[in-house]
CSV table of C-alpha atoms and ligand atoms in Angstrom, one decimal:
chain,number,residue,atom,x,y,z
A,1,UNK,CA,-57.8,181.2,-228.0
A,2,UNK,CA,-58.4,181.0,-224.3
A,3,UNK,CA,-57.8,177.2,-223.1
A,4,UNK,CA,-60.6,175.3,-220.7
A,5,UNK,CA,-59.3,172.3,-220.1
A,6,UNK,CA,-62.1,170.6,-218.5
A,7,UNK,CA,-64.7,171.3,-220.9
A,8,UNK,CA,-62.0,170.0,-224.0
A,9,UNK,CA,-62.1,166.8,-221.7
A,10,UNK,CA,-66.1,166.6,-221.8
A,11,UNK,CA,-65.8,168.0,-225.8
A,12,UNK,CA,-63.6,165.2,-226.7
A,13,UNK,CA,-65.6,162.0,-225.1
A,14,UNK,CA,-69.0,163.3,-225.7
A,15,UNK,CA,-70.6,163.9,-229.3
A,16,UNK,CA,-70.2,166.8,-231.7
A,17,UNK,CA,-73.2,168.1,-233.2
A,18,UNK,CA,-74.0,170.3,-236.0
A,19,UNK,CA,-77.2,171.9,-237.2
A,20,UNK,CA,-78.3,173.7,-240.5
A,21,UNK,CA,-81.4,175.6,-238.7
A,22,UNK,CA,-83.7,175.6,-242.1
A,23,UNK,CA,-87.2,176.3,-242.6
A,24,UNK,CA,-87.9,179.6,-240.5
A,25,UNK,CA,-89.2,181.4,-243.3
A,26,UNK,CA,-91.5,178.6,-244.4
A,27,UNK,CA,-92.7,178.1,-241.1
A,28,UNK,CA,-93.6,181.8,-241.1
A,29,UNK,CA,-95.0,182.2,-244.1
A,30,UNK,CA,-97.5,179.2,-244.1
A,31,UNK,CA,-98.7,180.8,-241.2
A,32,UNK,CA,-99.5,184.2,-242.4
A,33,UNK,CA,-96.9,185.4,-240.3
A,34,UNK,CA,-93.8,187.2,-241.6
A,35,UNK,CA,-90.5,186.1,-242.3
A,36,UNK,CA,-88.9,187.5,-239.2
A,37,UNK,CA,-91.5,186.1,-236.6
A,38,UNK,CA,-90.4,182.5,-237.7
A,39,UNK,CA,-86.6,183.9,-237.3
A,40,UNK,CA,-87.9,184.7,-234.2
A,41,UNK,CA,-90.0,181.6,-233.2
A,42,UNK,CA,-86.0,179.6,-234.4
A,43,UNK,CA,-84.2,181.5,-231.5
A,44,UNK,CA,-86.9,179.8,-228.9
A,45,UNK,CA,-85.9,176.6,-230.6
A,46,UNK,CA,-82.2,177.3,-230.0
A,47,UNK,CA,-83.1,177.7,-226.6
A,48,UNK,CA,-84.7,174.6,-226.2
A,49,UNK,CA,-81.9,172.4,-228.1
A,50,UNK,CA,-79.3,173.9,-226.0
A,51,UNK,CA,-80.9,173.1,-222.5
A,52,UNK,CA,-81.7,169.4,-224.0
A,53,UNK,CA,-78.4,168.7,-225.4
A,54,UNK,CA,-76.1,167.8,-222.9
A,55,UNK,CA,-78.3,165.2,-221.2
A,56,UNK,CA,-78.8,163.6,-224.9
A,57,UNK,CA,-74.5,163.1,-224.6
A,58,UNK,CA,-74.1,166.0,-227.0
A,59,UNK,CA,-70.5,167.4,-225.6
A,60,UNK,CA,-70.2,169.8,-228.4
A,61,UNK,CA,-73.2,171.5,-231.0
A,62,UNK,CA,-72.9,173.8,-233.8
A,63,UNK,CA,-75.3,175.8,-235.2
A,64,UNK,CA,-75.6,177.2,-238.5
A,65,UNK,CA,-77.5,180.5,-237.9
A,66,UNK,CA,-76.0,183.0,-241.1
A,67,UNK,CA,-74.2,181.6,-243.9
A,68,UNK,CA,-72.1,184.2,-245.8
A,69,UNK,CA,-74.2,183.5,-248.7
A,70,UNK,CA,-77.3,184.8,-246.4
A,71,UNK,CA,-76.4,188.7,-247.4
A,72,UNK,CA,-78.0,187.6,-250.5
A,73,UNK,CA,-81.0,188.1,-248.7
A,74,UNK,CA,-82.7,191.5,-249.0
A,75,UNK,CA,-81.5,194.3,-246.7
A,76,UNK,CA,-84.5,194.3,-244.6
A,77,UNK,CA,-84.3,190.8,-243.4
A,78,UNK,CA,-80.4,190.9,-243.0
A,79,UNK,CA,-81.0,193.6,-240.7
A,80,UNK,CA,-83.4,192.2,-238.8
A,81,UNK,CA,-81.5,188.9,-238.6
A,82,UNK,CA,-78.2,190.6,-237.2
A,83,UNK,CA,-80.5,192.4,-234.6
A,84,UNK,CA,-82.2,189.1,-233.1
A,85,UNK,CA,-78.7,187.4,-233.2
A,86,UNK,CA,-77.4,190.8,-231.2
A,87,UNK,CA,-80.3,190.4,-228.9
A,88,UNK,CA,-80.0,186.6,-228.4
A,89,UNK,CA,-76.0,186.9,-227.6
A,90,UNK,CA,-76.8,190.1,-225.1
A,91,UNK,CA,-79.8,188.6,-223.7
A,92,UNK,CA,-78.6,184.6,-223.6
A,93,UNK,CA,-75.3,185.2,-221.1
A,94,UNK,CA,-77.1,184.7,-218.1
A,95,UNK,CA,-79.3,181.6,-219.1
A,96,UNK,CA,-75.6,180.2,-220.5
A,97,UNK,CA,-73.9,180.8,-217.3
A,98,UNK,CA,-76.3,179.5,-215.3
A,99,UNK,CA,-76.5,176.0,-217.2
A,100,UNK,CA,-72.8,176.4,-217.5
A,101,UNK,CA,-72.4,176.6,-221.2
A,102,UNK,CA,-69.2,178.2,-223.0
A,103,UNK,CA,-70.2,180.4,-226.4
A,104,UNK,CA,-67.9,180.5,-229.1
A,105,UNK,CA,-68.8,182.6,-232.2
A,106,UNK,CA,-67.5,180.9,-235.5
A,107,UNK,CA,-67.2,182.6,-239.0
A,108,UNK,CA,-65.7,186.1,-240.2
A,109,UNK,CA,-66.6,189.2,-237.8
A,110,UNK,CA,-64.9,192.1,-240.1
A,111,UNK,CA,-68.6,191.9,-241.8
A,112,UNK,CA,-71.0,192.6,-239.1
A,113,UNK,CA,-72.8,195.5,-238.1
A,114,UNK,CA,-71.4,198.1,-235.4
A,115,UNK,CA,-72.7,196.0,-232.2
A,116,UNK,CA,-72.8,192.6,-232.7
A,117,UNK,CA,-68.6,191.9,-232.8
A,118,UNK,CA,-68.6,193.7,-229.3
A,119,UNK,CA,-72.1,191.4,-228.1
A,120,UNK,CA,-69.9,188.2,-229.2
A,121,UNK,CA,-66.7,189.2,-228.0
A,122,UNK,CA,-68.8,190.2,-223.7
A,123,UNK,CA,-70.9,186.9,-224.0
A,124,UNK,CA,-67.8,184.5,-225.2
A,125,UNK,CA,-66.0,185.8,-222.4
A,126,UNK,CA,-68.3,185.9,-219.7
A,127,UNK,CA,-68.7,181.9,-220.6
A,128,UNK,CA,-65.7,181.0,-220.9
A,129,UNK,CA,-65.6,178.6,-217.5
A,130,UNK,CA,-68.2,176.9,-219.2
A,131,UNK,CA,-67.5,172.8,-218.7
A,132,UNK,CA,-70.8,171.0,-219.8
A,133,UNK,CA,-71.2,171.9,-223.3
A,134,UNK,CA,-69.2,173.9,-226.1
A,135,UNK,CA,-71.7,176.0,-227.9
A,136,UNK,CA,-70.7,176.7,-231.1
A,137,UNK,CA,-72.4,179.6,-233.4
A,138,UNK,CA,-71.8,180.3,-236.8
A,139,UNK,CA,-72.4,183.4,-238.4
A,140,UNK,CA,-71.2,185.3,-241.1
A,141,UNK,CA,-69.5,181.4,-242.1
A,142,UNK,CA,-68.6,179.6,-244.6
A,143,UNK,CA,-66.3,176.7,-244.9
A,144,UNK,CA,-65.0,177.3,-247.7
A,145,UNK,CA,-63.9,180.4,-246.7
A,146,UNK,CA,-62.8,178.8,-243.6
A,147,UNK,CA,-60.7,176.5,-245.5
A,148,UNK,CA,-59.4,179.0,-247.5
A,149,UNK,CA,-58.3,180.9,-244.6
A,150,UNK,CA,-56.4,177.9,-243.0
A,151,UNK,CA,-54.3,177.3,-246.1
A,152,UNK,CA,-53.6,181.0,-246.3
A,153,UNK,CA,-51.8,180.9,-242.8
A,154,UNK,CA,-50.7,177.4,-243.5
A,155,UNK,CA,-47.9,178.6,-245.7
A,156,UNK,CA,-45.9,179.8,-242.6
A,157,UNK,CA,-47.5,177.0,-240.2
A,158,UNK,CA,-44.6,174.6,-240.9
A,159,UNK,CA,-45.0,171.0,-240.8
A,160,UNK,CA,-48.9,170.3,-241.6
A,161,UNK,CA,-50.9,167.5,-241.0
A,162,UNK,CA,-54.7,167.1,-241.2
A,163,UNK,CA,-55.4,167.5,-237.5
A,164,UNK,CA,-52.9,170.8,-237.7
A,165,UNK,CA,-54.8,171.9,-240.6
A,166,UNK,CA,-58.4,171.1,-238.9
A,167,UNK,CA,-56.6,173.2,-235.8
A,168,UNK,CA,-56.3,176.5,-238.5
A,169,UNK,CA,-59.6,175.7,-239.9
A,170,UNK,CA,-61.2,176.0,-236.4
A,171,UNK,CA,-59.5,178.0,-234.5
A,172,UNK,CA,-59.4,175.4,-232.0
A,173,UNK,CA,-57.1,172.9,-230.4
A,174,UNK,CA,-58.1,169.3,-231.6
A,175,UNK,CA,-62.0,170.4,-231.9
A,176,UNK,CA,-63.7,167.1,-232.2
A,177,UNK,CA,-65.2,166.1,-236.0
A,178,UNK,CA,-68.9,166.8,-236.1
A,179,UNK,CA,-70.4,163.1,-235.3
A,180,UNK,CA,-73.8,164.0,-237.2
A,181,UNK,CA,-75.1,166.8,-239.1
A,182,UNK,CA,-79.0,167.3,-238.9
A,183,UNK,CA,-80.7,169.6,-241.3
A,184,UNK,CA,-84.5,170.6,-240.5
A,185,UNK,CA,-87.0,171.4,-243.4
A,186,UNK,CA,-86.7,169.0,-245.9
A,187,UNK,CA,-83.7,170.5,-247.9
A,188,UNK,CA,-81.3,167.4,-248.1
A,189,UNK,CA,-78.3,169.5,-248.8
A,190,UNK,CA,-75.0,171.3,-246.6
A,191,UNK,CA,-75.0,174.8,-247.9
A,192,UNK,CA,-71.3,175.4,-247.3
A,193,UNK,CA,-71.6,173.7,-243.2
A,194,UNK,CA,-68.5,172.0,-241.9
A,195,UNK,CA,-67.2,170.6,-245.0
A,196,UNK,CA,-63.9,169.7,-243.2
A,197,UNK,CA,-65.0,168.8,-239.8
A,198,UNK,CA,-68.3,166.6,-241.3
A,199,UNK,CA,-66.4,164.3,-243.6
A,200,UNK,CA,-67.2,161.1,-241.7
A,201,UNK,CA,-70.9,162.9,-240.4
A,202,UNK,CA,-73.6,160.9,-240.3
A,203,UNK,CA,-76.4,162.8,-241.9
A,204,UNK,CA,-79.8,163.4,-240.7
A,205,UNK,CA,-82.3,165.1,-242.5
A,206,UNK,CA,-86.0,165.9,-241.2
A,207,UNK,CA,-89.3,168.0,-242.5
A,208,UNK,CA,-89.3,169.4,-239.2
A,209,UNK,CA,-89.4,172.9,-239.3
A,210,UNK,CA,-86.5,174.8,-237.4
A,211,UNK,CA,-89.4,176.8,-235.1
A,212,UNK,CA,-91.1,173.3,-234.1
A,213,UNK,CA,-88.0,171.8,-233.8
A,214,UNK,CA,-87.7,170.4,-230.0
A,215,UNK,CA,-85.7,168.2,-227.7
A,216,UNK,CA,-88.1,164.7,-229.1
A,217,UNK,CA,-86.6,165.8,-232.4
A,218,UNK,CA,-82.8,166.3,-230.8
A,219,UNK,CA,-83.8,162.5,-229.6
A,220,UNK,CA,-85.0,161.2,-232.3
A,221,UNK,CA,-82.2,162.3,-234.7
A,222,UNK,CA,-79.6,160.7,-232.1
A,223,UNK,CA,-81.4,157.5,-231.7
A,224,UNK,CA,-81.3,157.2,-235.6
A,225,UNK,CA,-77.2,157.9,-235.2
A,226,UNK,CA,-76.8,155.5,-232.9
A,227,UNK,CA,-78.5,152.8,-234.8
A,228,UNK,CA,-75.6,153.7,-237.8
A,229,UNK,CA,-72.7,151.8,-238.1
A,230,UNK,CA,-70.0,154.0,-238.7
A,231,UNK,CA,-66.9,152.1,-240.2
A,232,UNK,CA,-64.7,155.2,-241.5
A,233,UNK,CA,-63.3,153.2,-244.8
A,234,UNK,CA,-63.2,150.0,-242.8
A,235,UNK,CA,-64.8,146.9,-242.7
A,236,UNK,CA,-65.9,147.1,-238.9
A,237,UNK,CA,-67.8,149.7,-237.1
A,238,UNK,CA,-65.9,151.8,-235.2
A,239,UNK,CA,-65.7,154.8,-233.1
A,240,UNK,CA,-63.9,157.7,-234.1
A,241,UNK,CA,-61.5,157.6,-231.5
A,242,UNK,CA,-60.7,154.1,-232.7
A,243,UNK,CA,-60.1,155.0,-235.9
A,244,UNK,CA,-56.2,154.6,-236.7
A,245,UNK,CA,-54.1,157.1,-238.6
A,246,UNK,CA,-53.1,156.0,-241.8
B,301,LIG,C1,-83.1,179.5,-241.7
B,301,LIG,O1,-84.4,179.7,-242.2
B,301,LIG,C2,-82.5,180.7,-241.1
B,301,LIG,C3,-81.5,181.4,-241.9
B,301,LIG,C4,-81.0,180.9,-243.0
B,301,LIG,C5,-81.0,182.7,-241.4
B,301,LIG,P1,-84.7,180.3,-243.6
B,301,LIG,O2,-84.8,181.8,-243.5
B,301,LIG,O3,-83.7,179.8,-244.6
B,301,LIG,O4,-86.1,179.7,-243.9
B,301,LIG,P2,-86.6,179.2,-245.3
B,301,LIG,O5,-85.7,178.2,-245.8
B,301,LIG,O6,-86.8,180.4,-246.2
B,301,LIG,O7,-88.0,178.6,-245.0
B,302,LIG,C1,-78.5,177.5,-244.7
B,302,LIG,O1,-79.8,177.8,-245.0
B,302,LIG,C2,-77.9,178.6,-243.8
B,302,LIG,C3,-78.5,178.6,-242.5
B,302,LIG,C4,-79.4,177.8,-242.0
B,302,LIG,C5,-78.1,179.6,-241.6
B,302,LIG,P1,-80.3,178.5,-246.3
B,302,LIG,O2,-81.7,178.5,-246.3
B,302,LIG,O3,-79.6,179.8,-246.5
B,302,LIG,O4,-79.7,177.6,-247.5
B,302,LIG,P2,-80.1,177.3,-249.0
B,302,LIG,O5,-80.0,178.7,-249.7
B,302,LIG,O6,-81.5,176.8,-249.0
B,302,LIG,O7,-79.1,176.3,-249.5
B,303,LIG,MG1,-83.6,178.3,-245.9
């Protein structure tokens, strides 16, 4: 794990976002439209959430784009999910740079087609100097998988707290916990997202499709965070950073 010490510095006083990107296929479908164009219409969204999060104070966003429950799906759309994500990750770099964004890829790569472990591996490294935002992409992930890994290599790890164990589940040094956890389309549910990271998220949910979803939505789900008080098992509202070790 390569080390960008001003971007942790951003990561850790600005928030950490997560997204379940739902609805693509409905969106599609009511239209008359297919089930890939709406995958398709949910990359422009990505687009436009990424270039709107850092001036919302979003240091750090995940995104939920393939569970590893999603090669349920039939063949057809799995394949032409993995191609979009290739083309996104090949075809994103430059935008990325340029708005100085460092990609990470989260989730288990040994199950990917030919192609799209290589497009991750070029586009994480050519934005890896990237200090105003940590874009985080999940594919092929589950947490409880992710979980399950961590205690795997936990047996030799020594000495383990939570925020050593949270270090094994990520794959990152002192990733921040996900502050809020929005979910587009109506489902009011986490389908295996962050279990570990979210337990003190605020959650948002909204009937907003994924392919309409824009930077008034990003807004408005912050502005409802903000107005939460977030007391962490205390009495008080406090910020996570405040919050003492038990
Ligand atoms: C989210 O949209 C994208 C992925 C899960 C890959 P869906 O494809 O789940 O859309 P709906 O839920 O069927 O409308
Ligand atoms: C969750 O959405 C996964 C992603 C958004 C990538 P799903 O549409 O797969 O979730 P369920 O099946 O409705 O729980
Ligand atoms: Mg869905």
């Amino acid at each position: 794990m390569q080390s960008n010490a001003s971007l942790e510095a951003v990561a850790a006083a600005r928030l950490h976002v997560g997204i379940i990107m739902d609805g693509n296929g409905r969106w599609a479908t009511r239209r008359g439209l297919s089930r890939l164009r709406g995958h398709e219409a949910g990359v422009e969204a990505i687009r436009r959430v990424v270039e709107a999060a850092p001036d919302q104070g979003v240091g750090t966003l995940t995104l939920y784009a393939f569970s590893s429950d999603n090669w349920r799906r039939p063949k057809a759309e799995v394949t032409a999910l993995m191609t979009l994500l290739r083309f996104y990750l090949a075809n994103e770099i430059e935008a990325l740079v340029r708005n100085d964004v460092r990609l990470t890829v989260i989730g288990r790569r040994d199950r990917l087609p030919d192609g799209i472990a290589s497009a991750i591996a070029r586009a994480e490294a050519a934005t890896v100097d990237g200090t105003t935002l940590h874009l985080r992409i999940a594919i092929d992930y589950s947490a409880r998988d992710a979980i399950l890994s961590a205690a795997a290599h936990a047996a030799t790890a020594g000495q383990l707290t939570r925020e050593r164990f949270a270090d094994l589940i990520t794959g990152e040094t002192n990733l921040r916990d996900v502050d809020l956890i929005i979910r587009t389309s109506g489902e009011k549910r986490l389908s295996d997202f962050l279990l570990w990271e979210g337990a003190y998220a605020e959650l948002h949910f909204t009937e907003r499709m994924w392919p309409e979803f824009d930077a008034d939505d990003l807004a408005d789900a912050l502005a409802s965070f903000h107005r939460r008080e977030r007391r962490f098992g205390g009495l008080t509202a406090m910020a996570p950073e405040e919050v003492p070790n038990l």
